[in-house]
mmCIF file with all atom_site columns, C-alpha atoms in Angstrom:
data_model
loop_
_atom_site.group_PDB
_atom_site.id
_atom_site.type_symbol
_atom_site.label_atom_id
_atom_site.label_alt_id
_atom_site.label_comp_id
_atom_site.label_asym_id
_atom_site.label_entity_id
_atom_site.label_seq_id
_atom_site.pdbx_PDB_ins_code
_atom_site.Cartn_x
_atom_site.Cartn_y
_atom_site.Cartn_z
_atom_site.occupancy
_atom_site.B_iso_or_equiv
_atom_site.pdbx_formal_charge
_atom_site.auth_seq_id
_atom_site.auth_comp_id
_atom_site.auth_asym_id
_atom_site.auth_atom_id
_atom_site.pdbx_PDB_model_num
ATOM 1   C CA . GLU A 1 1   ? 108.216 127.496 99.530  1.00 0.00 ? 1   GLU A CA 1
ATOM 2   C CA . ASP A 1 2   ? 107.500 124.598 97.177  1.00 0.00 ? 2   ASP A CA 1
ATOM 3   C CA . GLN A 1 3   ? 105.947 121.680 99.034  1.00 0.00 ? 3   GLN A CA 1
ATOM 4   C CA . VAL A 1 4   ? 104.593 118.209 98.297  1.00 0.00 ? 4   VAL A CA 1
ATOM 5   C CA . THR A 1 5   ? 102.409 116.229 100.714 1.00 0.00 ? 5   THR A CA 1
ATOM 6   C CA . GLN A 1 6   ? 101.394 112.637 100.061 1.00 0.00 ? 6   GLN A CA 1
ATOM 7   C CA . SER A 1 7   ? 98.678  110.588 101.723 1.00 0.00 ? 7   SER A CA 1
ATOM 8   C CA . PRO A 1 8   ? 98.220  108.065 103.082 1.00 0.00 ? 8   PRO A CA 1
ATOM 9   C CA . GLU A 1 9   ? 101.688 107.246 104.404 1.00 0.00 ? 9   GLU A CA 1
ATOM 10  C CA . ALA A 1 10  ? 100.965 103.549 103.954 1.00 0.00 ? 10  ALA A CA 1
ATOM 11  C CA . LEU A 1 11  ? 98.202  101.614 102.236 1.00 0.00 ? 11  LEU A CA 1
ATOM 12  C CA . ARG A 1 12  ? 97.432  97.923  102.505 1.00 0.00 ? 12  ARG A CA 1
ATOM 13  C CA . LEU A 1 13  ? 95.246  96.380  99.803  1.00 0.00 ? 13  LEU A CA 1
ATOM 14  C CA . GLN A 1 14  ? 94.061  92.943  98.873  1.00 0.00 ? 14  GLN A CA 1
ATOM 15  C CA . GLU A 1 15  ? 94.895  91.812  95.358  1.00 0.00 ? 15  GLU A CA 1
ATOM 16  C CA . GLY A 1 16  ? 92.242  93.228  93.027  1.00 0.00 ? 16  GLY A CA 1
ATOM 17  C CA . GLU A 1 17  ? 91.140  95.955  95.476  1.00 0.00 ? 17  GLU A CA 1
ATOM 18  C CA . SER A 1 18  ? 91.365  99.275  93.621  1.00 0.00 ? 18  SER A CA 1
ATOM 19  C CA . SER A 1 19  ? 92.335  102.505 95.416  1.00 0.00 ? 19  SER A CA 1
ATOM 20  C CA . SER A 1 20  ? 93.907  105.933 94.991  1.00 0.00 ? 20  SER A CA 1
ATOM 21  C CA . LEU A 1 21  ? 96.981  107.717 96.333  1.00 0.00 ? 21  LEU A CA 1
ATOM 22  C CA . ASN A 1 22  ? 96.900  111.472 96.866  1.00 0.00 ? 22  ASN A CA 1
ATOM 23  C CA . CYS A 1 23  ? 99.544  114.116 96.245  1.00 0.00 ? 23  CYS A CA 1
ATOM 24  C CA . SER A 1 24  ? 98.872  117.724 97.285  1.00 0.00 ? 24  SER A CA 1
ATOM 25  C CA . TYR A 1 25  ? 101.292 120.370 96.143  1.00 0.00 ? 25  TYR A CA 1
ATOM 26  C CA . THR A 1 26  ? 102.115 124.049 96.369  1.00 0.00 ? 26  THR A CA 1
ATOM 27  C CA . VAL A 1 27  ? 104.594 125.434 93.884  1.00 0.00 ? 27  VAL A CA 1
ATOM 28  C CA . SER A 1 28  ? 105.371 128.823 92.420  1.00 0.00 ? 28  SER A CA 1
ATOM 29  C CA . GLY A 1 29  ? 104.557 128.047 88.810  1.00 0.00 ? 29  GLY A CA 1
ATOM 30  C CA . LEU A 1 30  ? 104.269 124.340 88.041  1.00 0.00 ? 30  LEU A CA 1
ATOM 31  C CA . ARG A 1 31  ? 106.440 123.090 85.222  1.00 0.00 ? 31  ARG A CA 1
ATOM 32  C CA . GLY A 1 32  ? 105.587 119.449 85.787  1.00 0.00 ? 32  GLY A CA 1
ATOM 33  C CA . LEU A 1 33  ? 104.310 116.931 88.329  1.00 0.00 ? 33  LEU A CA 1
ATOM 34  C CA . PHE A 1 34  ? 105.936 113.517 88.359  1.00 0.00 ? 34  PHE A CA 1
ATOM 35  C CA . TRP A 1 35  ? 105.152 110.090 89.769  1.00 0.00 ? 35  TRP A CA 1
ATOM 36  C CA . TYR A 1 36  ? 107.912 107.628 90.539  1.00 0.00 ? 36  TYR A CA 1
ATOM 37  C CA . ARG A 1 37  ? 107.962 104.087 91.887  1.00 0.00 ? 37  ARG A CA 1
ATOM 38  C CA . GLN A 1 38  ? 110.671 103.030 94.338  1.00 0.00 ? 38  GLN A CA 1
ATOM 39  C CA . ASP A 1 39  ? 111.404 99.452  95.361  1.00 0.00 ? 39  ASP A CA 1
ATOM 40  C CA . PRO A 1 40  ? 113.319 98.786  98.606  1.00 0.00 ? 40  PRO A CA 1
ATOM 41  C CA . GLY A 1 41  ? 117.023 99.544  98.272  1.00 0.00 ? 41  GLY A CA 1
ATOM 42  C CA . LYS A 1 42  ? 116.623 100.839 94.718  1.00 0.00 ? 42  LYS A CA 1
ATOM 43  C CA . GLY A 1 43  ? 116.541 104.219 93.068  1.00 0.00 ? 43  GLY A CA 1
ATOM 44  C CA . PRO A 1 44  ? 113.190 105.750 92.082  1.00 0.00 ? 44  PRO A CA 1
ATOM 45  C CA . GLU A 1 45  ? 111.880 104.769 88.656  1.00 0.00 ? 45  GLU A CA 1
ATOM 46  C CA . PHE A 1 46  ? 109.979 107.278 86.549  1.00 0.00 ? 46  PHE A CA 1
ATOM 47  C CA . LEU A 1 47  ? 106.303 106.559 85.843  1.00 0.00 ? 47  LEU A CA 1
ATOM 48  C CA . PHE A 1 48  ? 104.490 109.682 84.593  1.00 0.00 ? 48  PHE A CA 1
ATOM 49  C CA . THR A 1 49  ? 104.758 113.406 83.932  1.00 0.00 ? 49  THR A CA 1
ATOM 50  C CA . LEU A 1 50  ? 101.686 115.658 84.094  1.00 0.00 ? 50  LEU A CA 1
ATOM 51  C CA . TYR A 1 51  ? 101.854 119.279 82.985  1.00 0.00 ? 51  TYR A CA 1
ATOM 52  C CA . SER A 1 52  ? 98.448  120.887 83.330  1.00 0.00 ? 52  SER A CA 1
ATOM 53  C CA . ALA A 1 53  ? 95.167  120.515 85.208  1.00 0.00 ? 53  ALA A CA 1
ATOM 54  C CA . GLY A 1 54  ? 92.859  117.983 83.605  1.00 0.00 ? 54  GLY A CA 1
ATOM 55  C CA . GLU A 1 55  ? 95.654  115.912 82.148  1.00 0.00 ? 55  GLU A CA 1
ATOM 56  C CA . GLU A 1 56  ? 95.634  112.135 82.619  1.00 0.00 ? 56  GLU A CA 1
ATOM 57  C CA . LYS A 1 57  ? 98.241  109.449 81.913  1.00 0.00 ? 57  LYS A CA 1
ATOM 58  C CA . GLU A 1 58  ? 97.889  105.652 82.055  1.00 0.00 ? 58  GLU A CA 1
ATOM 59  C CA . LYS A 1 59  ? 100.274 102.746 82.269  1.00 0.00 ? 59  LYS A CA 1
ATOM 60  C CA . GLU A 1 60  ? 99.013  99.221  82.826  1.00 0.00 ? 60  GLU A CA 1
ATOM 61  C CA . ARG A 1 61  ? 97.079  99.276  86.147  1.00 0.00 ? 61  ARG A CA 1
ATOM 62  C CA . LEU A 1 62  ? 98.136  102.844 87.004  1.00 0.00 ? 62  LEU A CA 1
ATOM 63  C CA . LYS A 1 63  ? 96.414  106.087 86.058  1.00 0.00 ? 63  LYS A CA 1
ATOM 64  C CA . ALA A 1 64  ? 97.590  109.534 87.130  1.00 0.00 ? 64  ALA A CA 1
ATOM 65  C CA . THR A 1 65  ? 95.419  112.647 87.135  1.00 0.00 ? 65  THR A CA 1
ATOM 66  C CA . LEU A 1 66  ? 96.137  116.308 87.892  1.00 0.00 ? 66  LEU A CA 1
ATOM 67  C CA . THR A 1 67  ? 94.181  119.255 89.238  1.00 0.00 ? 67  THR A CA 1
ATOM 68  C CA . LYS A 1 68  ? 95.445  122.723 90.152  1.00 0.00 ? 68  LYS A CA 1
ATOM 69  C CA . LYS A 1 69  ? 96.190  121.641 93.714  1.00 0.00 ? 69  LYS A CA 1
ATOM 70  C CA . GLU A 1 70  ? 96.610  117.881 93.735  1.00 0.00 ? 70  GLU A CA 1
ATOM 71  C CA . SER A 1 71  ? 97.288  114.732 91.801  1.00 0.00 ? 71  SER A CA 1
ATOM 72  C CA . PHE A 1 72  ? 95.924  111.241 92.206  1.00 0.00 ? 72  PHE A CA 1
ATOM 73  C CA . LEU A 1 73  ? 97.491  107.922 91.326  1.00 0.00 ? 73  LEU A CA 1
ATOM 74  C CA . HIS A 1 74  ? 94.700  105.420 90.779  1.00 0.00 ? 74  HIS A CA 1
ATOM 75  C CA . ILE A 1 75  ? 95.580  101.753 91.021  1.00 0.00 ? 75  ILE A CA 1
ATOM 76  C CA . THR A 1 76  ? 93.081  99.415  89.402  1.00 0.00 ? 76  THR A CA 1
ATOM 77  C CA . ALA A 1 77  ? 92.960  95.732  90.408  1.00 0.00 ? 77  ALA A CA 1
ATOM 78  C CA . PRO A 1 78  ? 96.466  95.784  91.929  1.00 0.00 ? 78  PRO A CA 1
ATOM 79  C CA . LYS A 1 79  ? 98.727  92.755  92.035  1.00 0.00 ? 79  LYS A CA 1
ATOM 80  C CA . PRO A 1 80  ? 101.375 91.881  94.650  1.00 0.00 ? 80  PRO A CA 1
ATOM 81  C CA . GLU A 1 81  ? 104.092 93.066  92.263  1.00 0.00 ? 81  GLU A CA 1
ATOM 82  C CA . ASP A 1 82  ? 102.637 96.573  92.510  1.00 0.00 ? 82  ASP A CA 1
ATOM 83  C CA . SER A 1 83  ? 103.874 96.712  96.114  1.00 0.00 ? 83  SER A CA 1
ATOM 84  C CA . ALA A 1 84  ? 106.364 99.582  96.341  1.00 0.00 ? 84  ALA A CA 1
ATOM 85  C CA . THR A 1 85  ? 106.704 103.159 97.534  1.00 0.00 ? 85  THR A CA 1
ATOM 86  C CA . TYR A 1 86  ? 105.107 105.659 95.167  1.00 0.00 ? 86  TYR A CA 1
ATOM 87  C CA . LEU A 1 87  ? 106.678 109.108 95.133  1.00 0.00 ? 87  LEU A CA 1
ATOM 88  C CA . CYS A 1 88  ? 105.166 112.323 93.859  1.00 0.00 ? 88  CYS A CA 1
ATOM 89  C CA . ALA A 1 89  ? 107.419 115.210 92.835  1.00 0.00 ? 89  ALA A CA 1
ATOM 90  C CA . VAL A 1 90  ? 107.034 118.716 91.407  1.00 0.00 ? 90  VAL A CA 1
ATOM 91  C CA . GLN A 1 91  ? 109.311 120.858 89.345  1.00 0.00 ? 91  GLN A CA 1
ATOM 92  C CA . ALA A 1 92  ? 108.918 124.623 89.359  1.00 0.00 ? 92  ALA A CA 1
ATOM 93  C CA . ARG A 1 93  ? 109.431 126.956 86.414  1.00 0.00 ? 93  ARG A CA 1
ATOM 94  C CA . THR A 1 94  ? 111.972 128.900 88.464  1.00 0.00 ? 94  THR A CA 1
ATOM 95  C CA . GLY A 1 95  ? 114.740 127.964 90.866  1.00 0.00 ? 95  GLY A CA 1
ATOM 96  C CA . GLY A 1 96  ? 116.936 126.038 88.474  1.00 0.00 ? 96  GLY A CA 1
ATOM 97  C CA . PHE A 1 97  ? 114.420 123.287 87.715  1.00 0.00 ? 97  PHE A CA 1
ATOM 98  C CA . LYS A 1 98  ? 115.000 121.501 91.019  1.00 0.00 ? 98  LYS A CA 1
ATOM 99  C CA . THR A 1 99  ? 112.614 118.629 91.630  1.00 0.00 ? 99  THR A CA 1
ATOM 100 C CA . ILE A 1 100 ? 111.009 118.413 95.075  1.00 0.00 ? 100 ILE A CA 1
ATOM 101 C CA . PHE A 1 101 ? 109.710 115.050 96.290  1.00 0.00 ? 101 PHE A CA 1
ATOM 102 C CA . GLY A 1 102 ? 106.997 114.106 98.746  1.00 0.00 ? 102 GLY A CA 1
ATOM 103 C CA . ALA A 1 103 ? 107.606 111.526 101.470 1.00 0.00 ? 103 ALA A CA 1
ATOM 104 C CA . GLY A 1 104 ? 105.848 108.821 99.491  1.00 0.00 ? 104 GLY A CA 1
ATOM 105 C CA . THR A 1 105 ? 103.070 106.288 100.008 1.00 0.00 ? 105 THR A CA 1
ATOM 106 C CA . ARG A 1 106 ? 104.126 102.736 100.839 1.00 0.00 ? 106 ARG A CA 1
ATOM 107 C CA . LEU A 1 107 ? 101.758 100.346 99.080  1.00 0.00 ? 107 LEU A CA 1
ATOM 108 C CA . PHE A 1 108 ? 101.403 96.738  100.172 1.00 0.00 ? 108 PHE A CA 1
ATOM 109 C CA . VAL A 1 109 ? 99.289  94.408  98.032  1.00 0.00 ? 109 VAL A CA 1
ATOM 110 C CA . LYS A 1 110 ? 98.475  91.039  99.529  1.00 0.00 ? 110 LYS A CA 1
ATOM 111 C CA . ALA A 1 111 ? 97.673  88.016  97.390  1.00 0.00 ? 111 ALA A CA 1
ATOM 112 C CA . ASP B 2 1   ? 119.110 99.642  84.477  1.00 0.00 ? 1   ASP B CA 1
ATOM 113 C CA . SER B 2 2   ? 118.753 103.454 84.364  1.00 0.00 ? 2   SER B CA 1
ATOM 114 C CA . GLY B 2 3   ? 122.225 104.036 82.918  1.00 0.00 ? 3   GLY B CA 1
ATOM 115 C CA . VAL B 2 4   ? 123.293 106.121 85.938  1.00 0.00 ? 4   VAL B CA 1
ATOM 116 C CA . THR B 2 5   ? 126.249 104.619 87.810  1.00 0.00 ? 5   THR B CA 1
ATOM 117 C CA . GLN B 2 6   ? 127.045 105.371 91.427  1.00 0.00 ? 6   GLN B CA 1
ATOM 118 C CA . THR B 2 7   ? 130.047 104.234 93.437  1.00 0.00 ? 7   THR B CA 1
ATOM 119 C CA . PRO B 2 8   ? 130.587 102.978 96.034  1.00 0.00 ? 8   PRO B CA 1
ATOM 120 C CA . LYS B 2 9   ? 127.333 101.084 96.706  1.00 0.00 ? 9   LYS B CA 1
ATOM 121 C CA . HIS B 2 10  ? 128.090 100.781 100.403 1.00 0.00 ? 10  HIS B CA 1
ATOM 122 C CA . LEU B 2 11  ? 130.398 102.772 102.638 1.00 0.00 ? 11  LEU B CA 1
ATOM 123 C CA . ILE B 2 12  ? 131.029 102.486 106.372 1.00 0.00 ? 12  ILE B CA 1
ATOM 124 C CA . THR B 2 13  ? 133.095 105.119 108.092 1.00 0.00 ? 13  THR B CA 1
ATOM 125 C CA . ALA B 2 14  ? 133.570 106.867 111.427 1.00 0.00 ? 14  ALA B CA 1
ATOM 126 C CA . THR B 2 15  ? 132.417 110.226 112.708 1.00 0.00 ? 15  THR B CA 1
ATOM 127 C CA . GLY B 2 16  ? 134.657 113.094 111.721 1.00 0.00 ? 16  GLY B CA 1
ATOM 128 C CA . GLN B 2 17  ? 135.836 111.417 108.531 1.00 0.00 ? 17  GLN B CA 1
ATOM 129 C CA . ARG B 2 18  ? 135.458 112.571 104.929 1.00 0.00 ? 18  ARG B CA 1
ATOM 130 C CA . VAL B 2 19  ? 134.084 110.542 102.009 1.00 0.00 ? 19  VAL B CA 1
ATOM 131 C CA . THR B 2 20  ? 133.550 111.087 98.294  1.00 0.00 ? 20  THR B CA 1
ATOM 132 C CA . LEU B 2 21  ? 130.625 109.648 96.368  1.00 0.00 ? 21  LEU B CA 1
ATOM 133 C CA . ARG B 2 22  ? 130.849 109.388 92.611  1.00 0.00 ? 22  ARG B CA 1
ATOM 134 C CA . CYS B 2 23  ? 128.195 109.503 89.905  1.00 0.00 ? 23  CYS B CA 1
ATOM 135 C CA . SER B 2 24  ? 128.366 108.906 86.168  1.00 0.00 ? 24  SER B CA 1
ATOM 136 C CA . PRO B 2 25  ? 125.225 110.159 84.397  1.00 0.00 ? 25  PRO B CA 1
ATOM 137 C CA . ARG B 2 26  ? 123.469 108.490 81.477  1.00 0.00 ? 26  ARG B CA 1
ATOM 138 C CA . SER B 2 27  ? 125.224 108.944 78.178  1.00 0.00 ? 27  SER B CA 1
ATOM 139 C CA . GLY B 2 28  ? 124.133 112.281 76.730  1.00 0.00 ? 28  GLY B CA 1
ATOM 140 C CA . ASP B 2 29  ? 122.676 113.678 79.951  1.00 0.00 ? 29  ASP B CA 1
ATOM 141 C CA . LEU B 2 30  ? 124.090 117.056 80.914  1.00 0.00 ? 30  LEU B CA 1
ATOM 142 C CA . SER B 2 31  ? 122.348 117.628 84.238  1.00 0.00 ? 31  SER B CA 1
ATOM 143 C CA . VAL B 2 32  ? 123.146 115.858 87.514  1.00 0.00 ? 32  VAL B CA 1
ATOM 144 C CA . TYR B 2 33  ? 121.159 115.992 90.742  1.00 0.00 ? 33  TYR B CA 1
ATOM 145 C CA . TRP B 2 34  ? 122.095 114.773 94.225  1.00 0.00 ? 34  TRP B CA 1
ATOM 146 C CA . TYR B 2 35  ? 119.514 113.639 96.786  1.00 0.00 ? 35  TYR B CA 1
ATOM 147 C CA . GLN B 2 36  ? 119.744 112.345 100.343 1.00 0.00 ? 36  GLN B CA 1
ATOM 148 C CA . GLN B 2 37  ? 117.213 109.771 101.539 1.00 0.00 ? 37  GLN B CA 1
ATOM 149 C CA . SER B 2 38  ? 116.887 108.842 105.182 1.00 0.00 ? 38  SER B CA 1
ATOM 150 C CA . LEU B 2 39  ? 114.105 106.920 106.887 1.00 0.00 ? 39  LEU B CA 1
ATOM 151 C CA . ASP B 2 40  ? 112.505 109.937 108.501 1.00 0.00 ? 40  ASP B CA 1
ATOM 152 C CA . GLN B 2 41  ? 113.159 112.581 105.831 1.00 0.00 ? 41  GLN B CA 1
ATOM 153 C CA . GLY B 2 42  ? 112.302 111.080 102.484 1.00 0.00 ? 42  GLY B CA 1
ATOM 154 C CA . LEU B 2 43  ? 114.156 112.265 99.377  1.00 0.00 ? 43  LEU B CA 1
ATOM 155 C CA . GLN B 2 44  ? 115.816 115.599 100.115 1.00 0.00 ? 44  GLN B CA 1
ATOM 156 C CA . PHE B 2 45  ? 117.192 117.645 97.245  1.00 0.00 ? 45  PHE B CA 1
ATOM 157 C CA . LEU B 2 46  ? 120.810 118.663 97.790  1.00 0.00 ? 46  LEU B CA 1
ATOM 158 C CA . ILE B 2 47  ? 122.196 120.226 94.624  1.00 0.00 ? 47  ILE B CA 1
ATOM 159 C CA . GLN B 2 48  ? 121.931 120.297 90.838  1.00 0.00 ? 48  GLN B CA 1
ATOM 160 C CA . TYR B 2 49  ? 124.603 120.798 88.169  1.00 0.00 ? 49  TYR B CA 1
ATOM 161 C CA . TYR B 2 50  ? 124.202 121.443 84.476  1.00 0.00 ? 50  TYR B CA 1
ATOM 162 C CA . ASN B 2 51  ? 127.166 121.028 82.147  1.00 0.00 ? 51  ASN B CA 1
ATOM 163 C CA . GLY B 2 52  ? 129.651 121.718 84.914  1.00 0.00 ? 52  GLY B CA 1
ATOM 164 C CA . GLU B 2 53  ? 127.880 124.651 86.540  1.00 0.00 ? 53  GLU B CA 1
ATOM 165 C CA . GLU B 2 54  ? 125.826 124.734 89.704  1.00 0.00 ? 54  GLU B CA 1
ATOM 166 C CA . ARG B 2 55  ? 122.171 125.393 88.824  1.00 0.00 ? 55  ARG B CA 1
ATOM 167 C CA . ALA B 2 56  ? 120.177 124.948 92.015  1.00 0.00 ? 56  ALA B CA 1
ATOM 168 C CA . LYS B 2 57  ? 120.861 124.375 95.662  1.00 0.00 ? 57  LYS B CA 1
ATOM 169 C CA . GLY B 2 58  ? 118.645 122.690 98.228  1.00 0.00 ? 58  GLY B CA 1
ATOM 170 C CA . ASN B 2 59  ? 119.197 121.911 101.875 1.00 0.00 ? 59  ASN B CA 1
ATOM 171 C CA . ILE B 2 60  ? 122.844 121.023 101.468 1.00 0.00 ? 60  ILE B CA 1
ATOM 172 C CA . LEU B 2 61  ? 124.992 121.393 104.577 1.00 0.00 ? 61  LEU B CA 1
ATOM 173 C CA . GLU B 2 62  ? 128.156 123.504 104.500 1.00 0.00 ? 62  GLU B CA 1
ATOM 174 C CA . ARG B 2 63  ? 130.105 120.322 105.328 1.00 0.00 ? 63  ARG B CA 1
ATOM 175 C CA . PHE B 2 64  ? 128.960 118.920 101.976 1.00 0.00 ? 64  PHE B CA 1
ATOM 176 C CA . SER B 2 65  ? 130.189 120.024 98.583  1.00 0.00 ? 65  SER B CA 1
ATOM 177 C CA . ALA B 2 66  ? 129.824 118.799 95.033  1.00 0.00 ? 66  ALA B CA 1
ATOM 178 C CA . GLN B 2 67  ? 131.120 119.409 91.560  1.00 0.00 ? 67  GLN B CA 1
ATOM 179 C CA . GLN B 2 68  ? 130.566 118.263 87.997  1.00 0.00 ? 68  GLN B CA 1
ATOM 180 C CA . PHE B 2 69  ? 133.633 117.629 85.880  1.00 0.00 ? 69  PHE B CA 1
ATOM 181 C CA . PRO B 2 70  ? 134.197 118.280 82.140  1.00 0.00 ? 70  PRO B CA 1
ATOM 182 C CA . ASP B 2 71  ? 133.427 114.629 81.361  1.00 0.00 ? 71  ASP B CA 1
ATOM 183 C CA . LEU B 2 72  ? 130.075 115.245 83.164  1.00 0.00 ? 72  LEU B CA 1
ATOM 184 C CA . HIS B 2 73  ? 130.636 112.859 86.035  1.00 0.00 ? 73  HIS B CA 1
ATOM 185 C CA . SER B 2 74  ? 129.932 114.319 89.444  1.00 0.00 ? 74  SER B CA 1
ATOM 186 C CA . GLU B 2 75  ? 131.285 113.895 92.951  1.00 0.00 ? 75  GLU B CA 1
ATOM 187 C CA . LEU B 2 76  ? 129.638 114.629 96.279  1.00 0.00 ? 76  LEU B CA 1
ATOM 188 C CA . ASN B 2 77  ? 132.080 115.266 99.114  1.00 0.00 ? 77  ASN B CA 1
ATOM 189 C CA . LEU B 2 78  ? 130.890 114.807 102.693 1.00 0.00 ? 78  LEU B CA 1
ATOM 190 C CA . SER B 2 79  ? 133.221 115.960 105.458 1.00 0.00 ? 79  SER B CA 1
ATOM 191 C CA . SER B 2 80  ? 133.275 116.056 109.276 1.00 0.00 ? 80  SER B CA 1
ATOM 192 C CA . LEU B 2 81  ? 130.752 113.253 109.170 1.00 0.00 ? 81  LEU B CA 1
ATOM 193 C CA . GLU B 2 82  ? 128.148 112.910 111.904 1.00 0.00 ? 82  GLU B CA 1
ATOM 194 C CA . LEU B 2 83  ? 125.925 109.986 112.839 1.00 0.00 ? 83  LEU B CA 1
ATOM 195 C CA . GLY B 2 84  ? 122.969 111.809 111.311 1.00 0.00 ? 84  GLY B CA 1
ATOM 196 C CA . ASP B 2 85  ? 124.618 111.806 107.888 1.00 0.00 ? 85  ASP B CA 1
ATOM 197 C CA . SER B 2 86  ? 123.953 108.077 107.601 1.00 0.00 ? 86  SER B CA 1
ATOM 198 C CA . ALA B 2 87  ? 121.594 107.755 104.639 1.00 0.00 ? 87  ALA B CA 1
ATOM 199 C CA . LEU B 2 88  ? 121.173 106.664 101.053 1.00 0.00 ? 88  LEU B CA 1
ATOM 200 C CA . TYR B 2 89  ? 122.639 109.201 98.650  1.00 0.00 ? 89  TYR B CA 1
ATOM 201 C CA . PHE B 2 90  ? 121.148 109.171 95.162  1.00 0.00 ? 90  PHE B CA 1
ATOM 202 C CA . CYS B 2 91  ? 122.407 110.708 92.009  1.00 0.00 ? 91  CYS B CA 1
ATOM 203 C CA . ALA B 2 92  ? 120.024 111.374 89.139  1.00 0.00 ? 92  ALA B CA 1
ATOM 204 C CA . SER B 2 93  ? 120.538 112.728 85.655  1.00 0.00 ? 93  SER B CA 1
ATOM 205 C CA . SER B 2 94  ? 118.445 114.310 82.949  1.00 0.00 ? 94  SER B CA 1
ATOM 206 C CA . VAL B 2 95  ? 119.103 115.548 79.444  1.00 0.00 ? 95  VAL B CA 1
ATOM 207 C CA . ALA B 2 96  ? 118.843 119.246 80.185  1.00 0.00 ? 96  ALA B CA 1
ATOM 208 C CA . PRO B 2 97  ? 116.432 121.313 82.239  1.00 0.00 ? 97  PRO B CA 1
ATOM 209 C CA . GLY B 2 98  ? 113.717 122.835 80.123  1.00 0.00 ? 98  GLY B CA 1
ATOM 210 C CA . THR B 2 99  ? 114.375 120.748 77.035  1.00 0.00 ? 99  THR B CA 1
ATOM 211 C CA . ASN B 2 100 ? 112.852 117.415 77.981  1.00 0.00 ? 100 ASN B CA 1
ATOM 212 C CA . THR B 2 101 ? 109.840 116.152 79.846  1.00 0.00 ? 101 THR B CA 1
ATOM 213 C CA . GLY B 2 102 ? 111.637 116.695 83.137  1.00 0.00 ? 102 GLY B CA 1
ATOM 214 C CA . GLU B 2 103 ? 111.973 113.133 84.330  1.00 0.00 ? 103 GLU B CA 1
ATOM 215 C CA . LEU B 2 104 ? 115.019 112.111 86.299  1.00 0.00 ? 104 LEU B CA 1
ATOM 216 C CA . PHE B 2 105 ? 116.913 108.848 85.930  1.00 0.00 ? 105 PHE B CA 1
ATOM 217 C CA . PHE B 2 106 ? 118.247 107.625 89.240  1.00 0.00 ? 106 PHE B CA 1
ATOM 218 C CA . GLY B 2 107 ? 121.223 105.494 90.113  1.00 0.00 ? 107 GLY B CA 1
ATOM 219 C CA . GLU B 2 108 ? 121.067 102.661 92.619  1.00 0.00 ? 108 GLU B CA 1
ATOM 220 C CA . GLY B 2 109 ? 122.393 104.898 95.390  1.00 0.00 ? 109 GLY B CA 1
ATOM 221 C CA . SER B 2 110 ? 125.329 104.885 97.789  1.00 0.00 ? 110 SER B CA 1
ATOM 222 C CA . ARG B 2 111 ? 124.482 103.732 101.293 1.00 0.00 ? 111 ARG B CA 1
ATOM 223 C CA . LEU B 2 112 ? 126.573 105.619 103.831 1.00 0.00 ? 112 LEU B CA 1
ATOM 224 C CA . THR B 2 113 ? 126.815 104.382 107.407 1.00 0.00 ? 113 THR B CA 1
ATOM 225 C CA . VAL B 2 114 ? 128.585 106.589 109.935 1.00 0.00 ? 114 VAL B CA 1
ATOM 226 C CA . LEU B 2 115 ? 129.579 104.827 113.165 1.00 0.00 ? 115 LEU B CA 1
#
């Protein structure tokens, strides 16, 4: 069964303190791994898609990387406005292209 | 604004009742997904439609049903409601499975409270 596990559940950082979020996955044939950001009471907002091991994507202070078993979301010098829940999701090549989400990491950045 | 519209935004009802949630996808998107998000479960995939046909099914209860209409809007019907059905229900759309980068565009959600 396709599965996504994210750690830690919550992460508290000081402004400027860099860190990484982890996403471990098992899927029968990975079509894509996705990172989303979700603010309280809002729908998830797409950040990145990664397709194959070794791939990296960057956007402002965020950088996503992918291996055969896990993905990392690196946050460099975070700001308070980066506080949100970050969701990892995978889409398999089979099963109708359903997208399975992890439980998320709640990030709090203090000024 | 993602371009995905969900109504109603909030809904309060009683156990045993039936409700319908509505979703209009982004212009041009053919695929619609429904997710349930509760505090202890995260985002749970319910069902996916593509151009009016069911494409994939997740952990959707038999009391729940959905459909996608010819104009591509979708409805999620929840019946015999229980307290545990209280959650945020999200609709998401994408262009078409297999033809884009796979990202989903989410609506703002419908918050259902069952009393």
